[in-house]
CSV table of C-alpha atoms in Angstrom, one decimal:
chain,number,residue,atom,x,y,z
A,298,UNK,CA,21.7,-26.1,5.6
A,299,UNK,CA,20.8,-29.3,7.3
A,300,UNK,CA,22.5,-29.1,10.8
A,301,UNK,CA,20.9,-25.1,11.0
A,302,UNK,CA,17.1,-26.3,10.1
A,303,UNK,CA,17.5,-29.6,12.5
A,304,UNK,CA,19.2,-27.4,15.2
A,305,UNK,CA,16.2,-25.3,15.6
A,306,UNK,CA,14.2,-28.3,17.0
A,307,UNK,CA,16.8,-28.7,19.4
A,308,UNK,CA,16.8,-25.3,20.8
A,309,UNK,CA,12.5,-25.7,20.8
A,310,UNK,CA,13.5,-28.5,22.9
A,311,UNK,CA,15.5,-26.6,25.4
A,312,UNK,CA,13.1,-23.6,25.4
A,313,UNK,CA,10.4,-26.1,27.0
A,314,UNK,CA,12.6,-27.6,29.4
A,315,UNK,CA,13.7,-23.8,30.5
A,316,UNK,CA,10.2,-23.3,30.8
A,317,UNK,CA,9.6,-26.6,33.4
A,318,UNK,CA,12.6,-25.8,35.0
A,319,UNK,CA,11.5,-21.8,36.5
A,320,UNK,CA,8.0,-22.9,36.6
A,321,UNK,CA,5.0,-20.9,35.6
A,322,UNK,CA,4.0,-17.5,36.8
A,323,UNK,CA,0.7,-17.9,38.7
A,324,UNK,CA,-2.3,-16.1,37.2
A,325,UNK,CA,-3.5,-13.0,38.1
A,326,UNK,CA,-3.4,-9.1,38.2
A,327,UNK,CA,-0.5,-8.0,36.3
A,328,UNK,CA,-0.1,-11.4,34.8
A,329,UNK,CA,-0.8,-12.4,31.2
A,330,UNK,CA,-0.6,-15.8,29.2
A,331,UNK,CA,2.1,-16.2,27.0
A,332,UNK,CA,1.9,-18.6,24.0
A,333,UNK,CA,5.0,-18.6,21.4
A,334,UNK,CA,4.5,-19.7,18.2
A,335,UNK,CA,7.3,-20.6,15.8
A,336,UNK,CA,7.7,-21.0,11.9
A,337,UNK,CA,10.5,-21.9,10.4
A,338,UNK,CA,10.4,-22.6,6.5
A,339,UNK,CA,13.0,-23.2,3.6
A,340,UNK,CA,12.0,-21.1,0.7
A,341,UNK,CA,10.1,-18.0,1.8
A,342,UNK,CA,12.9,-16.0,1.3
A,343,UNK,CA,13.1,-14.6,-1.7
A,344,UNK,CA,16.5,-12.4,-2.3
A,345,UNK,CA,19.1,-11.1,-0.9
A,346,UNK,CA,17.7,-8.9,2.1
A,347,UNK,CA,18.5,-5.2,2.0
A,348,UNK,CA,20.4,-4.5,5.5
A,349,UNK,CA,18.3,-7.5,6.7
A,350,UNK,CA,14.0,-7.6,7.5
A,351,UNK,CA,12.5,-4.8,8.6
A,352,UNK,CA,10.2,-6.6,11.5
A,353,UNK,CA,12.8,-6.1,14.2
A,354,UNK,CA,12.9,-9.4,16.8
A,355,UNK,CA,11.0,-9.9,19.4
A,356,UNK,CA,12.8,-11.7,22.1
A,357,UNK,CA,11.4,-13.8,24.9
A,358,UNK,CA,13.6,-14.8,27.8
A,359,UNK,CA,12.0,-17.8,29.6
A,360,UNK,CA,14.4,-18.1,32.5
A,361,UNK,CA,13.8,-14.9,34.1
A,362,UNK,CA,9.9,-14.9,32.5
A,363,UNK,CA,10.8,-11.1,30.6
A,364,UNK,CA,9.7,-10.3,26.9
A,365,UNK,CA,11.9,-7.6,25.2
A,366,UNK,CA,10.0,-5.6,22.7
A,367,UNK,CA,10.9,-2.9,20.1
A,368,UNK,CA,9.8,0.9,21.5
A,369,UNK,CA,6.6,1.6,20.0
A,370,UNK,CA,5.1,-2.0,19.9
A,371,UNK,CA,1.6,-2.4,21.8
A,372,UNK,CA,2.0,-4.3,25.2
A,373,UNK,CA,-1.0,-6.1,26.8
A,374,UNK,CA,-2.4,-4.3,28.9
A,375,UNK,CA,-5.3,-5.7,32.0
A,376,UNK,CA,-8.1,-6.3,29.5
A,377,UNK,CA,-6.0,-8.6,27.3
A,378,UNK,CA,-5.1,-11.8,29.4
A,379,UNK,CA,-3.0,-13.3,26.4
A,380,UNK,CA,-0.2,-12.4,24.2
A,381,UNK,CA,0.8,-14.7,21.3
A,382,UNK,CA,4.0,-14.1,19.5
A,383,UNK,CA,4.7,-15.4,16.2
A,384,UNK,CA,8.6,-15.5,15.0
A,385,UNK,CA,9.2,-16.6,11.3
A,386,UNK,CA,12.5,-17.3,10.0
A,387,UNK,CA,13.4,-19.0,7.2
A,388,UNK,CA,16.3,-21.3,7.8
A,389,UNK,CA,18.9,-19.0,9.7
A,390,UNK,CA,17.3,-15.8,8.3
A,391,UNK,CA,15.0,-13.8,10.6
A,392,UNK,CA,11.8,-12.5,8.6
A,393,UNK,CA,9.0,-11.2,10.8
A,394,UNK,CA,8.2,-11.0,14.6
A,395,UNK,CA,4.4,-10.3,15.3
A,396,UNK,CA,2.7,-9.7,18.3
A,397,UNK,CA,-1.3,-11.0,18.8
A,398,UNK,CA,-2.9,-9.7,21.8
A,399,UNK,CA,-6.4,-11.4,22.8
A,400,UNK,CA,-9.0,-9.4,25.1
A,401,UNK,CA,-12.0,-12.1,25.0
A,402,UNK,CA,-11.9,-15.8,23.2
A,403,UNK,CA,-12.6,-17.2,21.1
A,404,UNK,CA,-9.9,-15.3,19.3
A,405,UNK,CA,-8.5,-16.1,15.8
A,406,UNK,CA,-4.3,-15.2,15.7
A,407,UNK,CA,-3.6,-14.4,12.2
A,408,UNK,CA,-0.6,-16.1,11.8
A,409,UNK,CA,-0.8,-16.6,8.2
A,410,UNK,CA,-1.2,-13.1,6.9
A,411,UNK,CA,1.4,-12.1,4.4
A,412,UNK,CA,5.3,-11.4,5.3
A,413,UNK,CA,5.7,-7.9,3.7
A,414,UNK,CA,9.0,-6.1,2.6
A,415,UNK,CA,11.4,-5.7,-0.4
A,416,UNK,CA,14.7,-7.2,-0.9
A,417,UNK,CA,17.7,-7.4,-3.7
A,418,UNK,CA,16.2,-9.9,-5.4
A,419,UNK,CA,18.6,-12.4,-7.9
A,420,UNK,CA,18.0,-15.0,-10.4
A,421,UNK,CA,19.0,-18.6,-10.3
A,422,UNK,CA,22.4,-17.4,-12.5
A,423,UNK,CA,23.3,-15.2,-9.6
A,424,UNK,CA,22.8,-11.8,-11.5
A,425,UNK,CA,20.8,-9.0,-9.6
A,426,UNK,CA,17.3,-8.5,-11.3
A,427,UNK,CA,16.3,-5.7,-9.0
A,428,UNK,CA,14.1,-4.9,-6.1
A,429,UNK,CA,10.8,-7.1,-4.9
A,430,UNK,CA,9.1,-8.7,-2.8
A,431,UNK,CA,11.3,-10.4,-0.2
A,432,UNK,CA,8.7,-13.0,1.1
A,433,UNK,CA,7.3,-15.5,-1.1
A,434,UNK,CA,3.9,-16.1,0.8
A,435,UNK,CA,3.2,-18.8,-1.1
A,436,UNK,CA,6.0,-21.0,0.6
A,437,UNK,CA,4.7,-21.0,3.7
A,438,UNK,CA,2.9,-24.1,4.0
A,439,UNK,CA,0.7,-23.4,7.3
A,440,UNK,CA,-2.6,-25.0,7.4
A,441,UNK,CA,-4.7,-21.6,8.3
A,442,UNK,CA,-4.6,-19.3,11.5
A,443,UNK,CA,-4.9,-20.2,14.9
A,444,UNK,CA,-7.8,-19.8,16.7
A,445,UNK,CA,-7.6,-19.5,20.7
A,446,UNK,CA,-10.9,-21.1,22.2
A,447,UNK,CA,-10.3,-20.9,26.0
A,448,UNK,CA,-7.9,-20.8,28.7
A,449,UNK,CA,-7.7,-22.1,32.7
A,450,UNK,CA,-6.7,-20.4,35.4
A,451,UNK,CA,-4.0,-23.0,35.9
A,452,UNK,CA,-2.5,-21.3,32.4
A,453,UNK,CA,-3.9,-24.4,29.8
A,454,UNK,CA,-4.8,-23.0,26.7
A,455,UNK,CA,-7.3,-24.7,24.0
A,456,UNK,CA,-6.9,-24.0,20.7
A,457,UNK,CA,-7.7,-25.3,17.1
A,458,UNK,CA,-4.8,-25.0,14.2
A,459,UNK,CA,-6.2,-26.7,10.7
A,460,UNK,CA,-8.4,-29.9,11.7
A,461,UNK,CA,-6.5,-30.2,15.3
A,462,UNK,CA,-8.3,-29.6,17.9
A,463,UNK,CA,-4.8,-28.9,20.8
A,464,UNK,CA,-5.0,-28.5,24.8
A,465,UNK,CA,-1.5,-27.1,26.1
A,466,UNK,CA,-0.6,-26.6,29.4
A,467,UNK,CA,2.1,-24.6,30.9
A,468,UNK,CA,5.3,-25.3,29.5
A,469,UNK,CA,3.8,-28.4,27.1
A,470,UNK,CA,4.5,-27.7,23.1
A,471,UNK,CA,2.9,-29.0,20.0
A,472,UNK,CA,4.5,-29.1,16.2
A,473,UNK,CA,4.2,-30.2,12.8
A,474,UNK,CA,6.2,-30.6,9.7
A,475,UNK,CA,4.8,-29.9,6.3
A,476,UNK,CA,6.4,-30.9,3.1
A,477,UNK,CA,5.5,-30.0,-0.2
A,478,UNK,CA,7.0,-33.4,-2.3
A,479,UNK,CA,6.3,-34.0,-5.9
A,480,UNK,CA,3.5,-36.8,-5.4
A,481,UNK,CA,1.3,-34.3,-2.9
A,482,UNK,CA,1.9,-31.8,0.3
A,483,UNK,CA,2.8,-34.6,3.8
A,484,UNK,CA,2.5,-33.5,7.2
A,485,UNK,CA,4.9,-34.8,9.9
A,486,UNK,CA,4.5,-35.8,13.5
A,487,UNK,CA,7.4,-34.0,15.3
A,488,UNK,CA,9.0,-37.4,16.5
A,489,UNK,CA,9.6,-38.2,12.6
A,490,UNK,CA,10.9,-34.7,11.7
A,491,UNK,CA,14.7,-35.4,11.6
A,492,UNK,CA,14.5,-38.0,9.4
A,493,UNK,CA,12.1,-36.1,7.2
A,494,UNK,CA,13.6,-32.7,7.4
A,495,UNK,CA,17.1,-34.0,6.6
A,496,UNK,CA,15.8,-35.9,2.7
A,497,UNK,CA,13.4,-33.0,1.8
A,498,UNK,CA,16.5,-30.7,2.3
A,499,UNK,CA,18.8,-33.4,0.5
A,500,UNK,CA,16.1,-33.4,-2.6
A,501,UNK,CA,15.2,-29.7,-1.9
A,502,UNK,CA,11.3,-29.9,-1.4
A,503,UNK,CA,9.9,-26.9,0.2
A,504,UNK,CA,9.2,-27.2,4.0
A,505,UNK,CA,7.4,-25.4,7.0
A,506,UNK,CA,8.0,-26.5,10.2
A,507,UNK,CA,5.5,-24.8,13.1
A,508,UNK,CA,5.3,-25.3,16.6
A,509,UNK,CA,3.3,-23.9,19.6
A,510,UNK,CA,5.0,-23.4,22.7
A,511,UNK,CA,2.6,-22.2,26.2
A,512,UNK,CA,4.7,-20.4,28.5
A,513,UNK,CA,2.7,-20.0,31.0
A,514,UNK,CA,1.8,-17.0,33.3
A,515,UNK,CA,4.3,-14.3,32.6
A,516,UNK,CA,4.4,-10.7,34.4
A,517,UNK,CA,3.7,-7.5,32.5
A,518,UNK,CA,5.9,-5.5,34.4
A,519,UNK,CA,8.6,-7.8,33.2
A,520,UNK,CA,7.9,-6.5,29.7
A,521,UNK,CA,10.9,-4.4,28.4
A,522,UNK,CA,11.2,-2.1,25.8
A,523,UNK,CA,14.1,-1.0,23.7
């Protein structure tokens, strides 16, 4: 359970350098600013899934700048200069993909709105107790929504998350770690998170780890639906 939770920083890492790497779609008509925001938590989920979350995944492909969407999801359209997309997962479980689209800012992104759905849902004696609520809201430690306060033409975004005030510019990412521990809830600078992800798994506090990633300029007719 260790080497999955760590392993997603490193793959956070290597979306950012994929990111540098193609460079960032200039702005424009047709264009729209992408900003990807990931949670990852360790005790949201709250049973056994019933053929797995109903939110199906949203998929973002940096190298080639394309976004692959379920058929029937709302796509940004000229008036709406920025999409946000929130993935949630906890551990190696996928629970909810979301899709924020933002016409004039300031804009608040609700990323904290409840997780929704039912599950097989089994006690700590591993008998089945029956049907509810697959998401346990509560354990999602996130310090409020995100709210987008302005963006440059060169694709930086400014935004506040909690008491942080955060400027990002294309292909720059920010994250924290928070831990619920029996003396008070900690929050973690992402150069400390290995060392604190890998005891609060060891002593199995709850954890949320959330990062912001700016993409840059991406092209709507690169947008593909399934």
């Amino acid at each position: 359970m260790t080497k999955r939770f760590l392993a997603v920083t490193l793959l956070l890492m290597l979306l950012v350098w994929l990111v540098w790497r193609m460079g960032s779609w200039e702005p424009g008509r047709g264009s729209y600013l992408f900003l990807f925001v990931w949670e990852n938590n360790t005790a949201a989920l709250a049973g056994q899934p019933l053929g797995g979350s109903p939110w199906p995944e949203i998929t973002p492909d940096p190298p080639s700048g394309s976004l692959t969407v379920p058929a029937g999801t709302a796509v940004p359209d000229g008036k709406r200069p920025v999409l946000v997309l929130q993935r949630i997962d906890s551990l190696d479980t996928h629970l909810a993909s979301r899709l924020f689209a933002a016409e004039r800012l300031p804009e608040i992104i609700e990323i904290n709105r409840p997780v929704q759905w039912e599950a097989e849902v089994f006690g700590p004696d591993g008998r089945f107790k029956g049907k509810g609520k697959a998401v346990r809201n509560e354990e999602r430690l996130l310090a409020g929504n995100i709210k987008l306060v302005g963006i440059d033409p060169d694709g930086t975004v400014r935004l506040t998350y909690g008491e942080r005030d955060l400027e990002l510019r294309p292909g720059e990412s920010w994250g924290e770690l928070r831990i619920s521990r029996p003396d008070g809830q900690i929050t973690v600078r992402a150069d400390q998170w290995e060392k604190e992800a890998q005891e609060a798994l060891e002593k199995r506090w709850v954890m949320t780890r959330l990062t912001v990633q700016n993409l840059g300029w991406w092209k709507r007719e690169r947008i593909k639906v399934r």
